[in-house]
């Protein structure tokens, strides 16, 4: 069940510390960005550093330095839990600070990974994070063993206390000695089943800050002497500024400067700047209103007439042509060409935008001896490198301050976008700290969008009603290297479908577009999960199968899939005999090593009004560190993906994004949100999956399949809002 | 031009054009950054504050319109996060990224001030202006129900 009535755990006072650290467990004066420690990684306590992740503090507390960012996924808490588990200290004695990205870069990637993406914090980082805790524990034990003259295995470390026979001492007593100890052999990390803390639903440490306005995001940065900039890039990406007339706005209150920002020819990757104009003023509102009045003449360039309709026509053509072969099977092609019963369908999905609630922004302060950056980035080290590159400064002189992120969703939260360069450039020119904030309109227009895609699928159904062969071609429009990021390819969720279809042939194509594109929560799977799982429903029904039974049948031998599907069958009460206007649908998609299945219940009025009543999600991430945060992420992913599929969709007109703000790019609201029930089906074996993204992709197809069950209308494109769902 | 505003019980003199939206006065001039910018066009609720106890979108309210009135922001909702909505929010674990939550909490507090035990429909209606990109809606609903219990006990 959705577990929302958790027992109230220790209410841990938290606050943001000077120098970019988030401190939990201590009261600190509210963040004053001005007070930057010369070495900001110094623990703001007098604790002894046992390793880069950890200090043991004289007051009996433990400070954990979090190398990752917190965008609501519970990263701070999961990292602290993993280290506390191994260290074996009371949970309420933990405080956390964000680790320093500059230290990480100076010391040859000391924290191994600081970027936070791909649902990989637990999935890929757990071994070295747990190792940091285990290693510290063993070194504390060794220090005590040496002092007490006993072998290490006769020292017990438990809940912050070292004991051997009658002797006992708090960890703090041996912290200094432990810091110097080198172990002959690093300890193994604990296995699932040996845990006392991991796997327990634990309230997130950041929550208390997020109910009283004290959590500080990059957008909240205030530095003495700071000025503000509003920016407008050419509405058609990669167009140019012909001219602008600063004289027209110069006399407006508070206006300081207008600055032209220039794209570097040939540099069109994610973090590269577009041609743009910035207005700098003593408040953002004054900068923004002046920018709106600034006469700018643009050269829109060669893409000024591109529209979604044109792109769709290209996409439809491309899927008729041979592409890059992802999986080759001439046999499949042959069987589909000559099959007795062949099902074919074409699916289409539009661009979507990240629309993080915190609009894209960055604050940079360029000084002679150092540069400071506050950026809502998922990857602080990339913010450091970008600023260093823009200013031609040594990265060692650049300090990134980790702030809370107002959403991430794979958009790299601006660390990898042009705003960080823009802020560096403007601060360099005006010689003052500057906060650059993109208006929501600029954020939607200039974000790196999730790719638009088209796919054509055909399958031949054999004697038992099950497919004997499938042939697919998928294409997407991507810009530059975006199609090479992570696992995402145009046919990612298609090639990874688990079904044991004897003959499979898959092709893909990337078509270059001028619309900047990037990873987006559950990359690849987010677009193709819908395409695959709706088509699968068509196949199951064409073969006379119950769609859920079909999936169970076609994943036989895949134990984890069977576990998930059988739990879904058990929990969701899936049925195919509801009265007209009501329907249930299922889907299953794997991404980031987690298998997630969803069952949707919908009702559709005769006039075609859709209500999504309920979504049941079952996920197998293998193991779960903090089930509380895991469930939150599952609920959030459900709403995130369903929102795109139902009311989302970017429209490209005249070479630019036509949607401007939340009046024309609609996100799901509370009155449209379904009831959500989440379940874990933990396989507990080798699988270590993420939970930040995988529960999203199966939801849109489950809903579309439910709509078909309710109305007989098969939806092959999103958003659903553009489809007439009425029935009689 | 100077405008005098009473925010969380404290009087402030600020030098802004009177038509400047309260949102920017609160954030940039006064330095209370709990109130957030999300859209600037009254479509997301991130900037929700109370004026004389009523929920208002600060991005579309001129500073001059608040002169002589009581403005309350998230920072002034309670002294130590003890408003029933804040207590319930912590208990249920509503926030994810947290960016929208000041606005959500201010809208929820305003709802509960007029409806002690709101129905699901009333919750939907009162909260529909507040977008949460992280999708915390199920917990917002649970949080409001819990806050109503806390306030009633
Ligand atoms: S910022 Fe005011 S409603 Fe969105
Ligand atoms: S908690 Fe992130 S937008 Fe609501």
mmCIF file of N, CA and C in Angstrom, chain A residues 445-527:
data_model
loop_
_atom_site.group_PDB
_atom_site.id
_atom_site.type_symbol
_atom_site.label_atom_id
_atom_site.label_comp_id
_atom_site.label_asym_id
_atom_site.label_seq_id
_atom_site.Cartn_x
_atom_site.Cartn_y
_atom_site.Cartn_z
ATOM 1 N N UNK A 445 11.418 27.740 -23.718
ATOM 2 C CA UNK A 445 11.898 27.925 -25.088
ATOM 3 C C UNK A 445 13.319 27.413 -25.281
ATOM 4 N N UNK A 446 14.156 27.562 -24.259
ATOM 5 C CA UNK A 446 15.586 27.297 -24.443
ATOM 6 C C UNK A 446 16.103 26.091 -23.671
ATOM 7 N N UNK A 447 15.203 25.339 -23.050
ATOM 8 C CA UNK A 447 15.632 24.117 -22.363
ATOM 9 C C UNK A 447 16.113 23.113 -23.412
ATOM 10 N N UNK A 448 16.778 22.068 -22.929
ATOM 11 C CA UNK A 448 17.152 20.972 -23.826
ATOM 12 C C UNK A 448 15.998 19.979 -23.770
ATOM 13 N N UNK A 449 15.316 19.817 -24.877
ATOM 14 C CA UNK A 449 14.052 19.093 -24.871
ATOM 15 C C UNK A 449 14.243 17.583 -25.026
ATOM 16 N N UNK A 450 13.227 16.888 -24.585
ATOM 17 C CA UNK A 450 13.206 15.441 -24.797
ATOM 18 C C UNK A 450 12.783 15.187 -26.241
ATOM 19 N N UNK A 451 13.454 14.243 -26.873
ATOM 20 C CA UNK A 451 13.328 14.080 -28.305
ATOM 21 C C UNK A 451 11.945 13.635 -28.765
ATOM 22 N N UNK A 452 11.589 14.168 -29.940
ATOM 23 C CA UNK A 452 10.362 13.747 -30.616
ATOM 24 C C UNK A 452 10.658 12.433 -31.344
ATOM 25 N N UNK A 453 9.704 11.515 -31.341
ATOM 26 C CA UNK A 453 10.019 10.241 -31.981
ATOM 27 C C UNK A 453 8.840 9.616 -32.733
ATOM 28 N N UNK A 454 9.191 8.788 -33.693
ATOM 29 C CA UNK A 454 8.207 8.052 -34.499
ATOM 30 C C UNK A 454 8.701 6.615 -34.598
ATOM 31 N N UNK A 455 7.795 5.668 -34.488
ATOM 32 C CA UNK A 455 8.205 4.268 -34.630
ATOM 33 C C UNK A 455 7.148 3.490 -35.394
ATOM 34 N N UNK A 456 7.644 2.530 -36.163
ATOM 35 C CA UNK A 456 6.739 1.656 -36.898
ATOM 36 C C UNK A 456 7.043 0.232 -36.454
ATOM 37 N N UNK A 457 6.007 -0.485 -36.090
ATOM 38 C CA UNK A 457 6.210 -1.841 -35.587
ATOM 39 C C UNK A 457 5.285 -2.810 -36.327
ATOM 40 N N UNK A 458 5.797 -3.982 -36.640
ATOM 41 C CA UNK A 458 4.982 -5.022 -37.269
ATOM 42 C C UNK A 458 5.334 -6.350 -36.643
ATOM 43 N N UNK A 459 4.327 -7.188 -36.490
ATOM 44 C CA UNK A 459 4.595 -8.508 -35.934
ATOM 45 C C UNK A 459 3.689 -9.522 -36.595
ATOM 46 N N UNK A 460 4.204 -10.713 -36.671
ATOM 47 C CA UNK A 460 3.413 -11.783 -37.255
ATOM 48 C C UNK A 460 3.018 -12.732 -36.121
ATOM 49 N N UNK A 461 1.739 -13.059 -36.085
ATOM 50 C CA UNK A 461 1.213 -13.880 -34.998
ATOM 51 C C UNK A 461 1.123 -15.334 -35.451
ATOM 52 N N UNK A 462 1.622 -16.222 -34.594
ATOM 53 C CA UNK A 462 1.660 -17.643 -34.952
ATOM 54 C C UNK A 462 0.382 -18.367 -34.540
ATOM 55 N N UNK A 463 0.474 -19.681 -34.625
ATOM 56 C CA UNK A 463 -0.707 -20.524 -34.463
ATOM 57 C C UNK A 463 -1.362 -20.390 -33.085
ATOM 58 N N UNK A 464 -0.564 -20.241 -32.037
ATOM 59 C CA UNK A 464 -1.121 -20.189 -30.683
ATOM 60 C C UNK A 464 -1.552 -18.787 -30.263
ATOM 61 N N UNK A 465 -1.591 -17.877 -31.224
ATOM 62 C CA UNK A 465 -1.972 -16.508 -30.886
ATOM 63 C C UNK A 465 -0.822 -15.685 -30.353
ATOM 64 N N UNK A 466 0.378 -16.263 -30.295
ATOM 65 C CA UNK A 466 1.558 -15.537 -29.804
ATOM 66 C C UNK A 466 2.452 -15.158 -30.985
ATOM 67 N N UNK A 467 3.169 -14.044 -30.870
ATOM 68 C CA UNK A 467 3.957 -13.588 -32.019
ATOM 69 C C UNK A 467 5.154 -14.511 -32.295
ATOM 70 N N UNK A 468 5.415 -14.717 -33.597
ATOM 71 C CA UNK A 468 6.596 -15.501 -33.964
ATOM 72 C C UNK A 468 7.722 -14.581 -34.430
ATOM 73 N N UNK A 469 7.361 -13.369 -34.823
ATOM 74 C CA UNK A 469 8.398 -12.445 -35.291
ATOM 75 C C UNK A 469 7.938 -11.006 -35.116
ATOM 76 N N UNK A 470 8.912 -10.137 -34.878
ATOM 77 C CA UNK A 470 8.608 -8.695 -34.782
ATOM 78 C C UNK A 470 9.692 -7.906 -35.504
ATOM 79 N N UNK A 471 9.263 -6.878 -36.219
ATOM 80 C CA UNK A 471 10.194 -6.007 -36.940
ATOM 81 C C UNK A 471 9.852 -4.567 -36.560
ATOM 82 N N UNK A 472 10.839 -3.824 -36.114
ATOM 83 C CA UNK A 472 10.555 -2.444 -35.699
ATOM 84 C C UNK A 472 11.561 -1.473 -36.294
ATOM 85 N N UNK A 473 11.071 -0.255 -36.511
ATOM 86 C CA UNK A 473 11.954 0.844 -36.901
ATOM 87 C C UNK A 473 11.557 2.056 -36.083
ATOM 88 N N UNK A 474 12.517 2.624 -35.380
ATOM 89 C CA UNK A 474 12.213 3.797 -34.559
ATOM 90 C C UNK A 474 13.178 4.913 -34.910
ATOM 91 N N UNK A 475 12.668 6.126 -34.920
ATOM 92 C CA UNK A 475 13.545 7.277 -35.168
ATOM 93 C C UNK A 475 13.257 8.340 -34.135
ATOM 94 N N UNK A 476 14.239 9.168 -33.858
ATOM 95 C CA UNK A 476 13.955 10.386 -33.099
ATOM 96 C C UNK A 476 14.785 11.517 -33.632
ATOM 97 N N UNK A 477 14.294 12.721 -33.318
ATOM 98 C CA UNK A 477 15.000 13.927 -33.706
ATOM 99 C C UNK A 477 15.880 14.345 -32.543
ATOM 100 N N UNK A 478 17.178 14.391 -32.764
ATOM 101 C CA UNK A 478 18.036 14.789 -31.666
ATOM 102 C C UNK A 478 19.076 15.765 -32.177
ATOM 103 N N UNK A 479 19.637 16.488 -31.232
ATOM 104 C CA UNK A 479 20.622 17.506 -31.600
ATOM 105 C C UNK A 479 21.990 17.064 -31.124
ATOM 106 N N UNK A 480 22.938 17.021 -32.025
ATOM 107 C CA UNK A 480 24.323 16.750 -31.658
ATOM 108 C C UNK A 480 24.485 15.421 -30.958
ATOM 109 N N UNK A 481 25.187 15.477 -29.830
ATOM 110 C CA UNK A 481 25.540 14.238 -29.155
ATOM 111 C C UNK A 481 24.422 13.720 -28.259
ATOM 112 N N UNK A 482 23.296 14.433 -28.236
ATOM 113 C CA UNK A 482 22.245 14.035 -27.297
ATOM 114 C C UNK A 482 21.828 12.586 -27.494
ATOM 115 N N UNK A 483 21.918 12.104 -28.736
ATOM 116 C CA UNK A 483 21.476 10.732 -28.961
ATOM 117 C C UNK A 483 22.495 9.703 -28.491
ATOM 118 N N UNK A 484 23.593 10.183 -27.979
ATOM 119 C CA UNK A 484 24.603 9.234 -27.483
ATOM 120 C C UNK A 484 24.688 9.234 -25.972
ATOM 121 N N UNK A 485 23.786 9.973 -25.326
ATOM 122 C CA UNK A 485 23.890 10.089 -23.882
ATOM 123 C C UNK A 485 23.280 8.882 -23.195
ATOM 124 N N UNK A 486 24.030 8.303 -22.295
ATOM 125 C CA UNK A 486 23.514 7.199 -21.485
ATOM 126 C C UNK A 486 23.051 6.050 -22.347
ATOM 127 N N UNK A 487 22.019 5.371 -21.882
ATOM 128 C CA UNK A 487 21.568 4.202 -22.591
ATOM 129 C C UNK A 487 20.638 4.593 -23.732
ATOM 130 N N UNK A 488 20.335 5.870 -23.805
ATOM 131 C CA UNK A 488 19.220 6.258 -24.659
ATOM 132 C C UNK A 488 19.556 6.172 -26.140
ATOM 133 N N UNK A 489 18.789 5.387 -26.832
ATOM 134 C CA UNK A 489 18.813 5.409 -28.283
ATOM 135 C C UNK A 489 17.363 5.465 -28.719
ATOM 136 N N UNK A 490 17.140 5.741 -29.998
ATOM 137 C CA UNK A 490 15.774 5.924 -30.476
ATOM 138 C C UNK A 490 14.915 4.690 -30.224
ATOM 139 N N UNK A 491 15.556 3.531 -30.102
ATOM 140 C CA UNK A 491 14.739 2.314 -29.903
ATOM 141 C C UNK A 491 15.063 1.620 -28.576
ATOM 142 N N UNK A 492 15.522 2.419 -27.612
ATOM 143 C CA UNK A 492 15.965 1.830 -26.337
ATOM 144 C C UNK A 492 14.919 0.896 -25.713
ATOM 145 N N UNK A 493 13.720 1.390 -25.508
ATOM 146 C CA UNK A 493 12.703 0.569 -24.836
ATOM 147 C C UNK A 493 12.135 -0.525 -25.727
ATOM 148 N N UNK A 494 12.418 -0.427 -27.023
ATOM 149 C CA UNK A 494 11.926 -1.453 -27.951
ATOM 150 C C UNK A 494 12.881 -2.647 -27.948
ATOM 151 N N UNK A 495 14.166 -2.351 -28.090
ATOM 152 C CA UNK A 495 15.135 -3.456 -28.118
ATOM 153 C C UNK A 495 15.217 -4.160 -26.768
ATOM 154 N N UNK A 496 14.897 -3.417 -25.694
ATOM 155 C CA UNK A 496 15.017 -4.034 -24.374
ATOM 156 C C UNK A 496 13.729 -4.711 -23.921
ATOM 157 N N UNK A 497 12.715 -4.764 -24.781
ATOM 158 C CA UNK A 497 11.490 -5.435 -24.315
ATOM 159 C C UNK A 497 11.835 -6.892 -23.987
ATOM 160 N N UNK A 498 11.291 -7.391 -22.889
ATOM 161 C CA UNK A 498 11.772 -8.675 -22.369
ATOM 162 C C UNK A 498 11.173 -9.891 -23.074
ATOM 163 N N UNK A 499 10.235 -9.678 -23.930
ATOM 164 C CA UNK A 499 9.420 -10.805 -24.387
ATOM 165 C C UNK A 499 10.193 -11.794 -25.256
ATOM 166 N N UNK A 500 9.889 -13.039 -25.037
ATOM 167 C CA UNK A 500 10.588 -14.091 -25.748
ATOM 168 C C UNK A 500 9.892 -14.327 -27.085
ATOM 169 N N UNK A 501 10.139 -13.393 -27.979
ATOM 170 C CA UNK A 501 9.600 -13.533 -29.331
ATOM 171 C C UNK A 501 10.730 -14.159 -30.143
ATOM 172 N N UNK A 502 10.491 -15.286 -30.801
ATOM 173 C CA UNK A 502 11.600 -16.032 -31.396
ATOM 174 C C UNK A 502 12.427 -15.231 -32.405
ATOM 175 N N UNK A 503 11.807 -14.362 -33.172
ATOM 176 C CA UNK A 503 12.561 -13.640 -34.200
ATOM 177 C C UNK A 503 12.329 -12.145 -34.038
ATOM 178 N N UNK A 504 13.424 -11.420 -33.802
ATOM 179 C CA UNK A 504 13.291 -9.974 -33.568
ATOM 180 C C UNK A 504 14.272 -9.207 -34.433
ATOM 181 N N UNK A 505 13.755 -8.232 -35.139
ATOM 182 C CA UNK A 505 14.623 -7.364 -35.949
ATOM 183 C C UNK A 505 14.305 -5.917 -35.577
ATOM 184 N N UNK A 506 15.358 -5.178 -35.144
ATOM 185 C CA UNK A 506 15.133 -3.790 -34.717
ATOM 186 C C UNK A 506 16.088 -2.840 -35.436
ATOM 187 N N UNK A 507 15.527 -1.726 -35.903
ATOM 188 C CA UNK A 507 16.357 -0.674 -36.519
ATOM 189 C C UNK A 507 16.037 0.671 -35.901
ATOM 190 N N UNK A 508 17.005 1.583 -35.988
ATOM 191 C CA UNK A 508 16.794 2.923 -35.443
ATOM 192 C C UNK A 508 17.447 3.977 -36.332
ATOM 193 N N UNK A 509 17.019 5.204 -36.161
ATOM 194 C CA UNK A 509 17.592 6.332 -36.902
ATOM 195 C C UNK A 509 17.629 7.562 -36.008
ATOM 196 N N UNK A 510 18.679 8.348 -36.100
ATOM 197 C CA UNK A 510 18.707 9.664 -35.463
ATOM 198 C C UNK A 510 18.627 10.687 -36.575
ATOM 199 N N UNK A 511 17.692 11.589 -36.482
ATOM 200 C CA UNK A 511 17.641 12.663 -37.461
ATOM 201 C C UNK A 511 18.013 13.955 -36.738
ATOM 202 N N UNK A 512 18.974 14.652 -37.293
ATOM 203 C CA UNK A 512 19.483 15.866 -36.658
ATOM 204 C C UNK A 512 18.409 16.968 -36.731
ATOM 205 N N UNK A 513 18.269 17.676 -35.641
ATOM 206 C CA UNK A 513 17.338 18.797 -35.608
ATOM 207 C C UNK A 513 18.046 19.996 -35.004
ATOM 208 N N UNK A 514 17.509 21.185 -35.214
ATOM 209 C CA UNK A 514 18.127 22.352 -34.576
ATOM 210 C C UNK A 514 17.598 22.541 -33.158
ATOM 211 N N UNK A 515 16.537 21.811 -32.785
ATOM 212 C CA UNK A 515 15.988 21.947 -31.422
ATOM 213 C C UNK A 515 16.943 21.238 -30.451
ATOM 214 N N UNK A 516 17.524 21.971 -29.525
ATOM 215 C CA UNK A 516 18.460 21.336 -28.590
ATOM 216 C C UNK A 516 17.768 20.226 -27.801
ATOM 217 N N UNK A 517 18.440 19.121 -27.651
ATOM 218 C CA UNK A 517 17.811 18.006 -26.949
ATOM 219 C C UNK A 517 18.771 17.429 -25.926
ATOM 220 N N UNK A 518 18.194 16.706 -24.996
ATOM 221 C CA UNK A 518 19.007 16.177 -23.898
ATOM 222 C C UNK A 518 18.279 15.028 -23.218
ATOM 223 N N UNK A 519 18.973 14.436 -22.258
ATOM 224 C CA UNK A 519 18.348 13.395 -21.455
ATOM 225 C C UNK A 519 17.180 13.968 -20.666
ATOM 226 N N UNK A 520 16.239 13.120 -20.411
ATOM 227 C CA UNK A 520 15.029 13.501 -19.700
ATOM 228 C C UNK A 520 14.641 12.288 -18.870
ATOM 229 N N UNK A 521 14.277 12.496 -17.641
ATOM 230 C CA UNK A 521 13.937 11.405 -16.712
ATOM 231 C C UNK A 521 13.525 10.117 -17.437
ATOM 232 N N UNK A 522 14.261 9.053 -17.179
ATOM 233 C CA UNK A 522 14.064 7.757 -17.836
ATOM 234 C C UNK A 522 14.301 7.837 -19.342
ATOM 235 N N UNK A 523 15.477 8.325 -19.740
ATOM 236 C CA UNK A 523 15.735 8.561 -21.167
ATOM 237 C C UNK A 523 15.508 7.327 -22.028
ATOM 238 N N UNK A 524 14.907 7.547 -23.164
ATOM 239 C CA UNK A 524 14.626 6.435 -24.063
ATOM 240 C C UNK A 524 13.374 5.708 -23.637
ATOM 241 N N UNK A 525 13.408 5.108 -22.462
ATOM 242 C CA UNK A 525 12.255 4.357 -21.974
ATOM 243 C C UNK A 525 11.009 5.232 -21.869
ATOM 244 N N UNK A 526 11.224 6.530 -21.580
ATOM 245 C CA UNK A 526 10.062 7.402 -21.406
ATOM 246 C C UNK A 526 9.259 7.523 -22.705
ATOM 247 N N UNK A 527 9.943 7.557 -23.845
ATOM 248 C CA UNK A 527 9.231 7.644 -25.126
ATOM 249 C C UNK A 527 8.801 6.260 -25.610
#
